[in-house]
Coordinates of C-alpha atoms in Angstrom, one line a residue:
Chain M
X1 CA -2.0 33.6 38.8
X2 CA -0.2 31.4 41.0
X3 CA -1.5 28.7 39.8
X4 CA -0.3 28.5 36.7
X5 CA 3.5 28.2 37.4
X6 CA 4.5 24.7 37.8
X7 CA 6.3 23.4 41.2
X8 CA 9.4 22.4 40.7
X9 CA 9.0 19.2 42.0
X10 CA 6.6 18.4 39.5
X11 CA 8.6 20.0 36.3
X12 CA 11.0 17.0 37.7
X13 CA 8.5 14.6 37.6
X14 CA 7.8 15.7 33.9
X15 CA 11.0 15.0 33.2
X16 CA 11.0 11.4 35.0
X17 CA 7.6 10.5 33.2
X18 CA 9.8 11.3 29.7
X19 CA 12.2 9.4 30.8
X20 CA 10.5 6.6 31.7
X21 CA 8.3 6.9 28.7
X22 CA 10.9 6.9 26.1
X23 CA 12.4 3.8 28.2
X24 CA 9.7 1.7 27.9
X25 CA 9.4 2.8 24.9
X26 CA 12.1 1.7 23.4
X27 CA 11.6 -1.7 25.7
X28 CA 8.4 -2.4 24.3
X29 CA 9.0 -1.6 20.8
X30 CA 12.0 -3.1 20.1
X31 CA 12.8 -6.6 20.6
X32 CA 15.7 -5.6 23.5
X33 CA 18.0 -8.7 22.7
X34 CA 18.9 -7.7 19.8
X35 CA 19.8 -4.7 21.2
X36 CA 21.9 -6.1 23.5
X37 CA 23.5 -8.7 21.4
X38 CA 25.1 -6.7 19.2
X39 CA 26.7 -3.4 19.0
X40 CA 24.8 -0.2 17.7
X41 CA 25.4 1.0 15.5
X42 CA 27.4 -0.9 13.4
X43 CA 30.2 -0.1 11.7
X44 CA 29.6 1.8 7.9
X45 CA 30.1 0.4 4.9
X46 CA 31.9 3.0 2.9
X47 CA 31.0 0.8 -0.6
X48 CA 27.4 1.5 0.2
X49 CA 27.2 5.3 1.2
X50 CA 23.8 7.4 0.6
X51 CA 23.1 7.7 -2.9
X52 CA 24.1 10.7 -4.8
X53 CA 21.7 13.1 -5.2
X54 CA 19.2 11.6 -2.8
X55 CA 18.4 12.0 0.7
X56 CA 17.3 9.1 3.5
X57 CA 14.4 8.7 4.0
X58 CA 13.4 10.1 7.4
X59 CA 13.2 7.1 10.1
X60 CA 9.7 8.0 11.3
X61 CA 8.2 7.6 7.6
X62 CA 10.1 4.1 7.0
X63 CA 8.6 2.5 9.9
X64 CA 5.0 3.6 10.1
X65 CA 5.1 3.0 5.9
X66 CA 4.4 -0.7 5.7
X67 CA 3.6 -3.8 3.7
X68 CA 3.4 -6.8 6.0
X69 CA -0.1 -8.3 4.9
X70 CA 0.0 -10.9 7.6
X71 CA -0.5 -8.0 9.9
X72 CA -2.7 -5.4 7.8
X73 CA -3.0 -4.6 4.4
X74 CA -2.7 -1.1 5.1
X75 CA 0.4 0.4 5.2
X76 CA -0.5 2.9 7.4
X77 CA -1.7 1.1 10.2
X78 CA 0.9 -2.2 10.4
X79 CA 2.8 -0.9 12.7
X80 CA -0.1 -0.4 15.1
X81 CA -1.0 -4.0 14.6
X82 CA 2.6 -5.5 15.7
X83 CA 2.5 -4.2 19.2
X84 CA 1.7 -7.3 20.9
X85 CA 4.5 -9.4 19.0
X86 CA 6.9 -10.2 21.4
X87 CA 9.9 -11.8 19.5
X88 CA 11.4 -14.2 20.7
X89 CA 15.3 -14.2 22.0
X90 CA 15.5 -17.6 20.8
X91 CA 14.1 -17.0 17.4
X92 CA 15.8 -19.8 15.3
X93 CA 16.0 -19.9 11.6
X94 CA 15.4 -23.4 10.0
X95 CA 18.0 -24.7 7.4
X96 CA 17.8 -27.1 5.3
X97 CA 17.8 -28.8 2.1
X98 CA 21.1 -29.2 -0.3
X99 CA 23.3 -27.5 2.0
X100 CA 26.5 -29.3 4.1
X101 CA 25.1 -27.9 7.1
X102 CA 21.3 -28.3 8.2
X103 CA 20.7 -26.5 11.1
X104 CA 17.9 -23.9 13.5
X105 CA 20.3 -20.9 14.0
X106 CA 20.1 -18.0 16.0
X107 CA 20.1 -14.7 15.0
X108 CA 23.4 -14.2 16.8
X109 CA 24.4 -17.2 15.2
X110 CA 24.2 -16.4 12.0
X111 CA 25.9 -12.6 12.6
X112 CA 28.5 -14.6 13.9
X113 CA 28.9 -17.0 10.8
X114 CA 29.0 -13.7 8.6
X115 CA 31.3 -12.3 11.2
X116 CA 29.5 -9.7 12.3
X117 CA 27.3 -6.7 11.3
X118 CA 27.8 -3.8 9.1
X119 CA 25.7 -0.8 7.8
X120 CA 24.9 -0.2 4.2
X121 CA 22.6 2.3 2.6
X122 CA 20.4 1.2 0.0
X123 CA 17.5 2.5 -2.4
X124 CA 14.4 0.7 -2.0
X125 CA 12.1 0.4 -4.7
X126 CA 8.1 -0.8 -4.1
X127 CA 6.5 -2.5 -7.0
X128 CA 3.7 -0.3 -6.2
X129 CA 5.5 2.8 -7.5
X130 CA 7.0 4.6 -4.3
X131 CA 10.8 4.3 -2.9
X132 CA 13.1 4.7 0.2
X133 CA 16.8 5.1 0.9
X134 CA 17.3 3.1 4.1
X135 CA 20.4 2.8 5.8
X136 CA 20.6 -1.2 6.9
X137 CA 22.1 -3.2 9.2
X138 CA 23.5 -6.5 8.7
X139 CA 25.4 -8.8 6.7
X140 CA 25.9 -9.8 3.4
X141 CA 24.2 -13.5 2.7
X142 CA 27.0 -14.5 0.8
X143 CA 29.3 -14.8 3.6
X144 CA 26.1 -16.8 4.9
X145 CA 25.5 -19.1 1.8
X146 CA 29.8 -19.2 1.7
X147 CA 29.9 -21.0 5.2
X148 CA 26.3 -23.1 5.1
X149 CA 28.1 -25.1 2.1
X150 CA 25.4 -25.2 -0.4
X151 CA 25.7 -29.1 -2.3
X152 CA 26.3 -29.2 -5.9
X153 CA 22.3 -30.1 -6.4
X154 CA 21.5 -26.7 -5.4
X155 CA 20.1 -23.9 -7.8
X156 CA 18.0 -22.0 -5.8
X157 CA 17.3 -20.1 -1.8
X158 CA 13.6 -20.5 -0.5
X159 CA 12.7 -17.9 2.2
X160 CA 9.8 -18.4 4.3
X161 CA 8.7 -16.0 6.8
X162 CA 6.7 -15.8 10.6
X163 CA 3.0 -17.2 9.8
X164 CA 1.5 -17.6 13.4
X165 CA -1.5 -16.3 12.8
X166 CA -2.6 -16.0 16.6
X167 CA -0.3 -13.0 16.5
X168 CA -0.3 -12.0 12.7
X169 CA -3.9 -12.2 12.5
X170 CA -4.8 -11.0 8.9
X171 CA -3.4 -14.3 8.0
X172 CA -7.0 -15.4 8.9
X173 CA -8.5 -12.8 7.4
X174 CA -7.2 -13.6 4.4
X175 CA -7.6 -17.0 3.4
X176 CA -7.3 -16.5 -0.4
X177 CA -3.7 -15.7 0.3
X178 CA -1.3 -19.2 -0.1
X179 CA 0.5 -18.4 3.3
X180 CA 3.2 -18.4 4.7
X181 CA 5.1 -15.9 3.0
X182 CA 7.7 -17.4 0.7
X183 CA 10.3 -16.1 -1.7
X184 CA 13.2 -16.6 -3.6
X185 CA 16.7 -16.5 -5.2
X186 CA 18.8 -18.1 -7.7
X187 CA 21.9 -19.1 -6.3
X188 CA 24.2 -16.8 -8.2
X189 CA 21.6 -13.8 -6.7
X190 CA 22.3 -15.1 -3.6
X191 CA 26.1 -15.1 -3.5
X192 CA 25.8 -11.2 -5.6
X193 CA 27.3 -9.0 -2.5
X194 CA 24.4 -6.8 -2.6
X195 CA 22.3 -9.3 -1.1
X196 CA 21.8 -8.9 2.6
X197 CA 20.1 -10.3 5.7
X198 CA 18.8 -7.7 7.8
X199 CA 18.4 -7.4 11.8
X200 CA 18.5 -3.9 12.1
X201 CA 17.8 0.0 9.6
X202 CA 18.5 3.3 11.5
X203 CA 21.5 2.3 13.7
X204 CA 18.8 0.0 15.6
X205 CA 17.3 -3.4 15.8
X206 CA 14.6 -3.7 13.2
X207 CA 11.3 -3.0 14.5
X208 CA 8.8 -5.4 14.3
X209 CA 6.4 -3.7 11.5
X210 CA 9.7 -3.8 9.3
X211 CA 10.5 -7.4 9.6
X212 CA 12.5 -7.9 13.0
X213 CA 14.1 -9.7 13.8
X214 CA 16.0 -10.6 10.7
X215 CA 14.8 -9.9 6.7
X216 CA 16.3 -9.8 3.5
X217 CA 17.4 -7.0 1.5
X218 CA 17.7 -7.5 -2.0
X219 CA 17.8 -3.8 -3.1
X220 CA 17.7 -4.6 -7.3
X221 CA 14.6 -6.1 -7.2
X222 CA 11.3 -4.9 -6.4
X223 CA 10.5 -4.6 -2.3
X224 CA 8.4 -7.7 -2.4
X225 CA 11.6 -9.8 -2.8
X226 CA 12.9 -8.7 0.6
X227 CA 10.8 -10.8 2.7
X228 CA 10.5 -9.9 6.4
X229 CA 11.0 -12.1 10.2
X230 CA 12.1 -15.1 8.0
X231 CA 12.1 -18.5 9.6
X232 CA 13.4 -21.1 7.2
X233 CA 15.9 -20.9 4.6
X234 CA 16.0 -24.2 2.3
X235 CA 18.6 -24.9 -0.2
X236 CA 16.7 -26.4 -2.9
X237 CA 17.2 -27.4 -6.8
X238 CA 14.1 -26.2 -8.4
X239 CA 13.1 -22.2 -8.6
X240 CA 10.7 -21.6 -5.2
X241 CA 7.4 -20.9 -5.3
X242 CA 6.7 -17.4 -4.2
X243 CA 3.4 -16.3 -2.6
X244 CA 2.7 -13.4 -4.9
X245 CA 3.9 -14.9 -8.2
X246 CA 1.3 -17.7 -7.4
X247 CA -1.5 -14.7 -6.6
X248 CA -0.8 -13.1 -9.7
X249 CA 1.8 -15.0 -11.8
X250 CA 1.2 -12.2 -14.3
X251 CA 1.7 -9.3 -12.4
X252 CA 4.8 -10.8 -9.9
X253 CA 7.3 -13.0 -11.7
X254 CA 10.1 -15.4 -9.8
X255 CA 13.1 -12.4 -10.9
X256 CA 10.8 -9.0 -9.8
X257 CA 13.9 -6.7 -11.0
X258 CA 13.4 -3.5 -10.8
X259 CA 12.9 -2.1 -14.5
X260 CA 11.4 1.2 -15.9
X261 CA 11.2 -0.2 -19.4
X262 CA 8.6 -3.5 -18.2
X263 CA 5.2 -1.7 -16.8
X264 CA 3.3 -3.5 -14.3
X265 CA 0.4 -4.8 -16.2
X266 CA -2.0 -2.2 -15.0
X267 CA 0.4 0.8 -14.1
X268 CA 3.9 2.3 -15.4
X269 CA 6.8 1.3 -13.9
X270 CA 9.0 4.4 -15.4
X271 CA 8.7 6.4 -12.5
X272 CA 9.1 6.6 -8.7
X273 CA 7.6 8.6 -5.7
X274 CA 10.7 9.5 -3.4
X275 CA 8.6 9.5 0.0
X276 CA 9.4 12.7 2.0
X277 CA 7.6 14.2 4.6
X278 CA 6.3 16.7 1.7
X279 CA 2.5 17.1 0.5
X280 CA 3.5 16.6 -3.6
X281 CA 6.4 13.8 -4.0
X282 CA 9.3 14.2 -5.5
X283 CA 9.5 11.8 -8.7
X284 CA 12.5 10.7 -10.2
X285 CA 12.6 8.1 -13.5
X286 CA 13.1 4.6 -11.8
X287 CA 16.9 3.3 -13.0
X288 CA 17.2 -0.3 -14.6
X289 CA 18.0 -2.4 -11.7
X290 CA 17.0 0.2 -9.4
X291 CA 20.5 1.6 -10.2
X292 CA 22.0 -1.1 -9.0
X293 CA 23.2 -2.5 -13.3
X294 CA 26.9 -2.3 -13.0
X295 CA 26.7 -5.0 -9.6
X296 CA 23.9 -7.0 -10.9
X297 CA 23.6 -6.9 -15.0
X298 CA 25.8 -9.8 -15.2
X299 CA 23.4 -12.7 -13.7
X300 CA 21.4 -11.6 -16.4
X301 CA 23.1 -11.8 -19.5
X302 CA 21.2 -14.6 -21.5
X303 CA 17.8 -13.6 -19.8
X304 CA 14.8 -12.1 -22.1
X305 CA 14.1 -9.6 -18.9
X306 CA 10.6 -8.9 -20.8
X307 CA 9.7 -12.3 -20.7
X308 CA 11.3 -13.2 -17.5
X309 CA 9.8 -9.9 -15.2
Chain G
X1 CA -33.0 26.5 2.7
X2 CA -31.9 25.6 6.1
X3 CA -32.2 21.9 5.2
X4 CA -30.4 21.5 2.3
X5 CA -27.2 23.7 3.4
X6 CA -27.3 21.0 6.4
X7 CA -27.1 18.2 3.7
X8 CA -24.7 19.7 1.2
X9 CA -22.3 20.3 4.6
X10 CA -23.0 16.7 5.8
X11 CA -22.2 15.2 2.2
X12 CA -19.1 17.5 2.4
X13 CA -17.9 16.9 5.6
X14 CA -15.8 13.8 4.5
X15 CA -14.1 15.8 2.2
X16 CA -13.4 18.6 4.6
X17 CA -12.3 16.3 7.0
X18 CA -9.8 14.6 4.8
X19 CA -8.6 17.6 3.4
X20 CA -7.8 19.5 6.7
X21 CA -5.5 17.1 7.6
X22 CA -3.2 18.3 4.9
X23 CA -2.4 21.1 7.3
X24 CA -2.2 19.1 10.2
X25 CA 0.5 17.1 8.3
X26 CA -0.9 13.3 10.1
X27 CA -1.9 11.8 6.8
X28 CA 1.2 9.3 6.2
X29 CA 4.2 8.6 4.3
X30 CA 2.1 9.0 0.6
X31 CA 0.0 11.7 1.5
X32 CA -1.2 12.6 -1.4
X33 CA -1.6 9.0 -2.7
X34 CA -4.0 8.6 0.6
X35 CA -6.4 11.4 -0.3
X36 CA -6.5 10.6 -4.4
X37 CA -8.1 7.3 -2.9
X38 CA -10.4 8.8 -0.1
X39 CA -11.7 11.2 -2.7
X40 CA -12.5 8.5 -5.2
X41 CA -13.9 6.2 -2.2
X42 CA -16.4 8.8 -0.6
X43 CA -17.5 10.3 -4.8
X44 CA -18.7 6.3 -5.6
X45 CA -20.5 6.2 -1.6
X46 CA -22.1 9.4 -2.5
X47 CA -23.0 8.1 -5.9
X48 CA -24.3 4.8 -4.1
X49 CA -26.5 6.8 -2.0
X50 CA -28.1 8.2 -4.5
X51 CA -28.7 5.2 -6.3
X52 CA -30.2 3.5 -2.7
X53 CA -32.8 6.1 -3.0
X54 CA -33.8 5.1 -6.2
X55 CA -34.0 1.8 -4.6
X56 CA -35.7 3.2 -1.5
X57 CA -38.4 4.5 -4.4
X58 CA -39.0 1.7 -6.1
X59 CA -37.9 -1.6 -4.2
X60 CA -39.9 -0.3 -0.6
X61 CA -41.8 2.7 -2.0
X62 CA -44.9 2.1 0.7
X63 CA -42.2 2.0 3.8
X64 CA -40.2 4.8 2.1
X65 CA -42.5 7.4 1.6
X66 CA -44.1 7.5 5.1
X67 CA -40.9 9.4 6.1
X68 CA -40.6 13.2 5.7
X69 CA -37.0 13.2 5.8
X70 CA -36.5 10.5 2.9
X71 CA -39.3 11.9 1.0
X72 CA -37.3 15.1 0.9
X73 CA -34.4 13.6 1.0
X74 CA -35.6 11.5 -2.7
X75 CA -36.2 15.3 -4.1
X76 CA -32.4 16.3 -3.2
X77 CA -30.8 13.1 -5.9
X78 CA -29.3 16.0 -8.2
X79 CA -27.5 18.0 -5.2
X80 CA -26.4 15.3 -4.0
X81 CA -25.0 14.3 -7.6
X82 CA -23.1 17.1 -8.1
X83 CA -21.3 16.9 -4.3
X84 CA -20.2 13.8 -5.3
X85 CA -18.5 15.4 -8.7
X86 CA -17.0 17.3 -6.5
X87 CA -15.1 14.5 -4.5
X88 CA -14.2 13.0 -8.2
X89 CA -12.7 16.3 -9.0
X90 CA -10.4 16.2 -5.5
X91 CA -9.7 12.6 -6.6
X92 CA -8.5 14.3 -9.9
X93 CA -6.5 16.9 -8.5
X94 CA -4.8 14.5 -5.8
X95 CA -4.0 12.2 -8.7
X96 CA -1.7 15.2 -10.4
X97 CA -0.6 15.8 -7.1
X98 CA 0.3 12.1 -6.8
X99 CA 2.5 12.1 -9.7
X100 CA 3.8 15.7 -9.2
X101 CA 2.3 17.3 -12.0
X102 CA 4.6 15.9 -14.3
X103 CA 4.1 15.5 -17.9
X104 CA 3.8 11.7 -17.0
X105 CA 0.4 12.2 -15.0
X106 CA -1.1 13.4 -18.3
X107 CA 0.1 10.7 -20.5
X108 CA -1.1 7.9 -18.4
X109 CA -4.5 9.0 -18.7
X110 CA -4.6 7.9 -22.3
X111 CA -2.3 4.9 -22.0
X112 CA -3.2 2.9 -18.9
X113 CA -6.6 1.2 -19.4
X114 CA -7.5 1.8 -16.0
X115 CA -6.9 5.3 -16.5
X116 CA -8.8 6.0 -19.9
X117 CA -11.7 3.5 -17.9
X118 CA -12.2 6.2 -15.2
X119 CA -11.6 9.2 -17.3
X120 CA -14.6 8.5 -19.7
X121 CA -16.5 7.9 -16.3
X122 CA -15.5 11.7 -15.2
X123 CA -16.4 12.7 -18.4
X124 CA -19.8 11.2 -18.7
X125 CA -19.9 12.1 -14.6
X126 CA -19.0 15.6 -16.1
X127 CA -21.9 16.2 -18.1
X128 CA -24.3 14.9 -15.7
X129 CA -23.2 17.9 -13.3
X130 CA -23.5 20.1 -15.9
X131 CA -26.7 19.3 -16.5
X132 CA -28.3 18.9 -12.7
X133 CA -29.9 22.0 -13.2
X134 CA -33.5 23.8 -13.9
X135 CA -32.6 25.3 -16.6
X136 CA -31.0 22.1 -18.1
X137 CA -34.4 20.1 -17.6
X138 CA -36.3 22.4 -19.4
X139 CA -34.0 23.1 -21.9
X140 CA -33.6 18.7 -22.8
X141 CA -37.4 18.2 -21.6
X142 CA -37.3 15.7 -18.8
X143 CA -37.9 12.6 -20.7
X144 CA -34.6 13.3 -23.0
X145 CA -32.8 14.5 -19.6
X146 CA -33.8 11.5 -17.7
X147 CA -32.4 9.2 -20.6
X148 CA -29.3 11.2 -20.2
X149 CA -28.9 10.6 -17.0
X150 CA -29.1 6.8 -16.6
X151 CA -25.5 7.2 -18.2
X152 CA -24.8 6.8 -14.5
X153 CA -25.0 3.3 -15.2
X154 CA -22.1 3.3 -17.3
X155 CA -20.4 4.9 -15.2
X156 CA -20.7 2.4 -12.8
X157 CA -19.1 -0.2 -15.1
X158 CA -16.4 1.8 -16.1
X159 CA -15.7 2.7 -12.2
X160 CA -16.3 -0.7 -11.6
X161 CA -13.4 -2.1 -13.7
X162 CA -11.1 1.0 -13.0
X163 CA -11.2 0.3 -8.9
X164 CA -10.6 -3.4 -9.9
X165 CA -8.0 -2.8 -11.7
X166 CA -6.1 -0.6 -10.1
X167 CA -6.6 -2.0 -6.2
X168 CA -4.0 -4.5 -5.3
X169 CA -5.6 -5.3 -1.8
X170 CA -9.0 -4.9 -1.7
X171 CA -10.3 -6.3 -3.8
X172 CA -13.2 -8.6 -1.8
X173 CA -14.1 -5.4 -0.3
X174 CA -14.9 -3.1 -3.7
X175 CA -16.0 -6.6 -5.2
X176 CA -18.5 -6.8 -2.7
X177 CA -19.6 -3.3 -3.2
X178 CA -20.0 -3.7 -6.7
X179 CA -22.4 -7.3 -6.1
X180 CA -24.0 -5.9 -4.1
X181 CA -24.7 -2.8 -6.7
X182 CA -25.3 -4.8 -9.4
X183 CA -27.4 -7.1 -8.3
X184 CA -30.2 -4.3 -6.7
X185 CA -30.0 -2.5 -10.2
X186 CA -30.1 -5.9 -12.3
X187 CA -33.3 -6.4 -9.7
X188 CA -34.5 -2.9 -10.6
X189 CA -34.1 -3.7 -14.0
X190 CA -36.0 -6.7 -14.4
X191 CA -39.2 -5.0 -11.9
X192 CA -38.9 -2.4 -14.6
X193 CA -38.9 -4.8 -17.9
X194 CA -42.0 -6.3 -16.8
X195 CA -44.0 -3.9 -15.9

């Protein structure tokens, strides 16, 4: 009987080993200086609030829920896989190409260039038929683009994320795949005000599975177009290659907007599973532009968005 | 008696595993997307199986038969048919669970080709159940119900295309399957034609 009340002594200890747990923890998961470059959480953007009529998307879901195919192709299990990825402090982001300025920036650098960060919630919409409402932290790359000075010459944004594939070792596996990961923008997407660079969701630093330490959000088009842990960004004058429109240029065209009324070749694009932590998802009919058509419609004017998906 | 409620529990135990974890709540952000595709996967590997014992039968009769268990095993092709309809009709139900039971889940299954692909492959999978009975072999006479059943061979194509079609990963691994499927049967085939 004695037995089975705990000494105090070792109810405190309990206590310590939670402690110390969630501390190292939080050490080891997130990449720390970002956490300590910046303050958290950031500052709300009341032009971006959560969504009428929908609810975020619990924190736990959004970052065990992942594509990141340089670490595993199943979304369940990436953000086992990015334990070992220590990111670097000194993470520098490459820039070049028709721009006045041609530089490797910091993280912190570029916050500062944008002057500072800022929290915005935003649907997010998976080509694959399932969406989020993520609350995101970062700045607009306008204010980005606004400062680098992009040269007359320059139409388009190339994005091109982390590809060492002694840490993200799928690469390997996966051969077939044109890596690194690229993407792109037109310049006019670019300078919209939606479009943002990521360092942090939830009030934290990003964690690694969701692209840390700095991503893009471009919350109109299809998730694929927010490409995660990017490296270089290069000004160019010609639309970008992207990695999956050169896997399956007819299944992932250059734009990738969100749009109920253009099916995915081989499944419907009308609809969308809200991910909850319920057994039967809630749908709701997917909105042109992933809602998003009074901010974005007008880069689109003269576009066939059929043709150009 | 004892045996087969061992191998209808063994062939099952996938499905009971999967499905128990629906109470346990562990199964992901898209739970119901998860188990729509472990159904499907563990109804084509227990369709497989039964097509490696026809292998087993034909390609290494001699070594095959010395075994008790895979002798008895070989007499067990129709139970073991009908558990794996029952993983295709989980896959079913956790595909209306998957779009909410929403008028949409019906609609797709005439209009998305790799939906009407693996619908006529539960249909044809359909009768084949229905029919993995005594009563059924008597009433077709085995040679007619035999005929009948290599339908399972269509099936295969039309699963074939609708796990191509709809996996955006995967693909070298269900490719791969498939090969490897296709090219013991085309070998089947050929032992058959001459002989």
């Amino acid at each position: 009987m004695k037995k089975s009340i705990t000494p105090e002594y070792k109810f405190n200890q309990r206590r310590l080993f939670i402690q110390h747990g969630l501390l190292w923890g939080t050490l080891l998961l997130t990449p720390h200086w970002l956490q300590a470059a910046f303050k958290w959480p950031a500052n709300k953007n009341s032009k971006y609030p959560t969504p009428e009529g929908l609810k975020i998307t619990p924190e736990e879901l959004a970052t065990t829920y992942n594509n990141f195919y340089e670490f595993s192709l199943d979304k369940d299990e990436v953000h086992t896989k990015v334990k070992d990825w220590k990111i670097p402090a000194d993470w520098k982001v490459d820039i070049s190409g028709f721009t006045e300025t041609k530089s490797k920036m910091t993280v912190t650098e570029l916050v500062d260039l944008a002057g500072g960060l800022e929290e915005r919630v935003y649907r997010f919409r998976c080509v694959e038929g399932w969406s989020m409402v993520v609350p995101w932290t970062g700045i607009p790359l306008q204010k980005v683009v606004e400062k680098l000075k992009p040269q007359k010459k320059c139409t388009h944004l190339k994005f091109q994320s982390f590809s060492d594939s002694a840490i993200a070792k799928n690469i390997k596996l996966m051969p077939q795949y044109p890596w690194p990961y690229t993407e792109g923008l037109t310049l006019p997407e670019a300078e919209n005000p939606l479009t943002f660079l990521a360092v942090g969701m939830y009030g934290k630093p990003l964690p690694a599975q969701n692209g840390a330490p700095i991503r893009l959000v471009v919350p109109w088009k299809y998730g694929f177009k927010s490409i995660k842990s990017i490296t270089h960004i290069q000004f160019t004058d010609q639309q970008p290659q992207t990695l999956w429109n050169q896997l399956a240029p007819n299944e992932y065209g250059f734009y990738a907007n969100v749009n109920p009324q253009v099916d995915h070749p081989r499944w419907s694009q009308a609809s969308e599973r809200i991910l909850d932590k319920g057994f039967i998802p809630k749908r709701k009919p997917t909105l042109l532009f992933n809602g998003y058509e009074k901010e974005v419609a007008y880069l689109y004017k003269n576009l066939d968005l059929k043709k150009n998906y | 008696m004892k045996k087969k409620i061992f191998l209808i529990l063994a062939t099952l135990a996938p499905l009971i595993y999967w499905v128990s974890h629906i109470f346990w709540g562990d199964l992901g952000a898209d739970p119901a997307k998860k188990l729509n595709h472990q159904m499907g996967e563990w109804g084509l590997y227990l369709l497989l199986l039964n097509s490696a014992i026809g292998w087993g039968l034909v390609i290494i009769k001699k070594t095959f038969i010395q075994f008790p268990v895979l002798r008895w095993i070989a007499t067990q092709r129709r139970e073991i048919g009908i558990v794996s309809f029952v993983y295709l009709i989980a896959h079913f139900v956790f595909y209306a669970a998957m779009e909410s039971f929403e008028p949409q889940a019906w609609t797709q299954l005439y209009t998305k080709t790799y939906l009407i692909l693996g619908l006529t492959a539960w249909i044809i999978l359909l009768s084949l159940t229905m029919t993995s009975n005594d009563f059924s072999v008597k009433k077709l006479s085995m040679r007619i119900w035999k005929r009948w059943h290599r339908l399972v061979y269509v099936c295969y194509f039309l699963i074939c295309a609708h796990v191509m079609l709809i996996e955006k990963t995967d693909l070298i691994k269900y490719g791969s399957i498939f090969l490897v499927f296709f090219a013991l049967q085309g070998y089947r085939f050929v032992r058959n034609w001459k002989n």
